[in-house]
mmCIF file of C-alpha atoms in Angstrom:
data_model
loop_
_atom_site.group_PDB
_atom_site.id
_atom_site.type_symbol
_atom_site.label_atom_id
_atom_site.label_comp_id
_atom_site.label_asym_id
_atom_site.label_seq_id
_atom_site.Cartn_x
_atom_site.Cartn_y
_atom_site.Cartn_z
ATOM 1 C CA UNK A 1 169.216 101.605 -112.363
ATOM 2 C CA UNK A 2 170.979 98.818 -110.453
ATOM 3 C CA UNK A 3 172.821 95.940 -112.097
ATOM 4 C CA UNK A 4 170.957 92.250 -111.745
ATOM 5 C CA UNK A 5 173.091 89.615 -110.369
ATOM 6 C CA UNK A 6 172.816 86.373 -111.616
ATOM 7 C CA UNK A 7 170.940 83.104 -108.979
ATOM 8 C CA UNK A 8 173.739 79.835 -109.206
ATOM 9 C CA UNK A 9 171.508 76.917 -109.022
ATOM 10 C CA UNK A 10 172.433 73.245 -108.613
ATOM 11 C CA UNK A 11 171.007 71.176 -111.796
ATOM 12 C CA UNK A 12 167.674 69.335 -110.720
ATOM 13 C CA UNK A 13 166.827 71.842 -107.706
ATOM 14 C CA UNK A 14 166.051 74.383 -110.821
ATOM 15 C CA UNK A 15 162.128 73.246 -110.636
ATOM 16 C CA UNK A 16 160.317 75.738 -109.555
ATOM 17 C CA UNK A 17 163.019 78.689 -110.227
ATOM 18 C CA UNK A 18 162.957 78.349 -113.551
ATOM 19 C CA UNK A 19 161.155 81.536 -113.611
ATOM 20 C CA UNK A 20 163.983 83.314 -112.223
ATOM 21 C CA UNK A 21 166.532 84.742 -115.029
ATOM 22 C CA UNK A 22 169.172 85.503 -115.072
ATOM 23 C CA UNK A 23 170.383 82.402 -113.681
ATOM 24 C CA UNK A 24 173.653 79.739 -114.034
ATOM 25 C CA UNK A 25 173.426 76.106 -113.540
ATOM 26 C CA UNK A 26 176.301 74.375 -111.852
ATOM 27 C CA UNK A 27 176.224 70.091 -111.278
ATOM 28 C CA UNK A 28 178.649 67.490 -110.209
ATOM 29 C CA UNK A 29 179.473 65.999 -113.782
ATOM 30 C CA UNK A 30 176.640 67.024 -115.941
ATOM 31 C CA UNK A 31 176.467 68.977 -118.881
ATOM 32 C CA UNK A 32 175.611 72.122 -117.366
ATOM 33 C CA UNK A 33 177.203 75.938 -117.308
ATOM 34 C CA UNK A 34 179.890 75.209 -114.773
ATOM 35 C CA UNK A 35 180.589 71.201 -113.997
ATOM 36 C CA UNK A 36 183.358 69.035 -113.385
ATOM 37 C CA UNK A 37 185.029 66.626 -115.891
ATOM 38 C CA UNK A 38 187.758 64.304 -115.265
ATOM 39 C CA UNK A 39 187.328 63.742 -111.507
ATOM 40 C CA UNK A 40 190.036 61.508 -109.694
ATOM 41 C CA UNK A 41 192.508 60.994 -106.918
ATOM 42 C CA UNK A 42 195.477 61.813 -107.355
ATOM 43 C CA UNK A 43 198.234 61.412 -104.318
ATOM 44 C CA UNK A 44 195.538 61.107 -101.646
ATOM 45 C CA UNK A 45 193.834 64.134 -102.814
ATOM 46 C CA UNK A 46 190.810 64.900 -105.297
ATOM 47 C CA UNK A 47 191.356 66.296 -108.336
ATOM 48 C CA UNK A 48 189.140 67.343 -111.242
ATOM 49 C CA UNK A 49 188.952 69.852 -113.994
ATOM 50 C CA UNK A 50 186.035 72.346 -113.823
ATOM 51 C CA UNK A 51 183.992 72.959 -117.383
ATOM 52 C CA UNK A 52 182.634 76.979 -117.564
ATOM 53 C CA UNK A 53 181.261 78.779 -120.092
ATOM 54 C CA UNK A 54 184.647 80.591 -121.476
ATOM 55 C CA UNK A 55 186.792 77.860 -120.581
ATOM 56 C CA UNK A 56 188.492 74.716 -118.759
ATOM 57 C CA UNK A 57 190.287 75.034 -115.562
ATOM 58 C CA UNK A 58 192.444 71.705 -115.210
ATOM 59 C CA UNK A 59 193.673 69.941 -112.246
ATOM 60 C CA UNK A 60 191.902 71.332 -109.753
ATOM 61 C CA UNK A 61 192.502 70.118 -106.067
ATOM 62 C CA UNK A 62 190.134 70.104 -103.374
ATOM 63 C CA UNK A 63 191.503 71.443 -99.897
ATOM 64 C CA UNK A 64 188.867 69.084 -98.338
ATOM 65 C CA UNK A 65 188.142 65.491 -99.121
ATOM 66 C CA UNK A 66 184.229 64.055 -99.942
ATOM 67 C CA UNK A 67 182.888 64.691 -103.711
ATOM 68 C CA UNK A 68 180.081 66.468 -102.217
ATOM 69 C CA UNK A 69 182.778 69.037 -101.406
ATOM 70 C CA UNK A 70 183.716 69.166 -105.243
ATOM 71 C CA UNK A 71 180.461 69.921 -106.068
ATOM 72 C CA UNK A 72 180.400 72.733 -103.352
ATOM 73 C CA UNK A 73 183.197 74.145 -104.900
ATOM 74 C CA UNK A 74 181.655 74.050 -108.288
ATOM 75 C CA UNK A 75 179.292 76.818 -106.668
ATOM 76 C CA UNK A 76 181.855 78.829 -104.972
ATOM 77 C CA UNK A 77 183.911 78.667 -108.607
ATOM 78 C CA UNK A 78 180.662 80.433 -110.429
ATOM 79 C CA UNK A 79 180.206 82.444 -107.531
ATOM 80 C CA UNK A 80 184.107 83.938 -108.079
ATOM 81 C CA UNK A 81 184.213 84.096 -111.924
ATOM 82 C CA UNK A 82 180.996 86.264 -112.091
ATOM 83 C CA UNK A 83 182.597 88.717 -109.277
ATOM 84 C CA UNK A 84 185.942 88.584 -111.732
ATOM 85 C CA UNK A 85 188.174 86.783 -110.027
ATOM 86 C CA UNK A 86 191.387 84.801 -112.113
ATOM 87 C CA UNK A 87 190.911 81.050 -112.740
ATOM 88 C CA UNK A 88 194.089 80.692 -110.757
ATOM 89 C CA UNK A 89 193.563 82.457 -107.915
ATOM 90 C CA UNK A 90 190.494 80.424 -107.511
ATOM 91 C CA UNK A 91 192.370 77.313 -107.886
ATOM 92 C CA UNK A 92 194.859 78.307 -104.773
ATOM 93 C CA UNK A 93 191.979 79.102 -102.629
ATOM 94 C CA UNK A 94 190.535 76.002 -103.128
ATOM 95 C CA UNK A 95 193.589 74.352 -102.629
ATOM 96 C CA UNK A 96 193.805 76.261 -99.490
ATOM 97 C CA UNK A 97 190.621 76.045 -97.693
ATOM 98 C CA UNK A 98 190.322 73.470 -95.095
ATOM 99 C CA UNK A 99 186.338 73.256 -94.602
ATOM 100 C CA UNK A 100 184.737 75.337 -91.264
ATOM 101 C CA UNK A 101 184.626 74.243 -87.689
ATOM 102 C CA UNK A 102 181.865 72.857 -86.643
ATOM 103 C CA UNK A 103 180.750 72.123 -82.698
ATOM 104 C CA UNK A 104 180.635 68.489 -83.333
ATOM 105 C CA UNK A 105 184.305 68.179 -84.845
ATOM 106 C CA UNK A 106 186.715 66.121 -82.948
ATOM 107 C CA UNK A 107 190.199 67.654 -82.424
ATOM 108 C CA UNK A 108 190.987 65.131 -79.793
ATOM 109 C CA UNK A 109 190.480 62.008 -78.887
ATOM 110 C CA UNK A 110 191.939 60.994 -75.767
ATOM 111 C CA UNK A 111 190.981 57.922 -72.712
ATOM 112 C CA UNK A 112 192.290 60.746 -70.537
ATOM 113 C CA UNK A 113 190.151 64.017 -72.273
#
């Protein structure tokens, strides 16, 4: 018999997959499963604590700027802690990741390009 994983849903889109169990429930800054608390700037950059159900992580910091992005990583947080990964190797690699290229990004901007 295989193991059931668990569906990470975003608070509000649960409607119609409420059905679905097991599930977690990840928002911006509701009280859900996994949210964040305490969201600021702090030298330029956004940071926020992130709420789970065994725990707090504090001062989080987002590699990539835009609250939408905080939320994102709110996902990819659940995502890690039900594979087992440590709270603070999470944090680095949020830290650390810089978003993904996309074919629209401008990486220079030039009269003469």
């Amino acid at each position: 018999m295989s193991e059931q994983g668990k569906l990470i849903v975003k608070k509000n889109v649960d409607n119609e997959l409420a059905l679905v169990s097991p599930r977690l429930i990840y928002s911006l800054n509701l009280e859900t499963e996994y949210c964040a608390q305490n969201i600021r700037i702090e030298k330029d950059e956004l940071e926020y604590d992130i709420k789970y159900p065994e725990g707090l992580v504090t001062q989080v910091k987002s590699g990539i700027p835009g609250i939408h992005n905080v939320e994102n990583s709110i996902a990819a947080f659940a995502i890690a802690k039900q594979l087992g990964i440590k709270d603070e190797e999470i944090k680095n690699a949020l830290r650390s990741f810089k978003g993904v290229k996309r074919r629209f990004d401008i990486r220079i901007k030039s009269d003469k390009i």
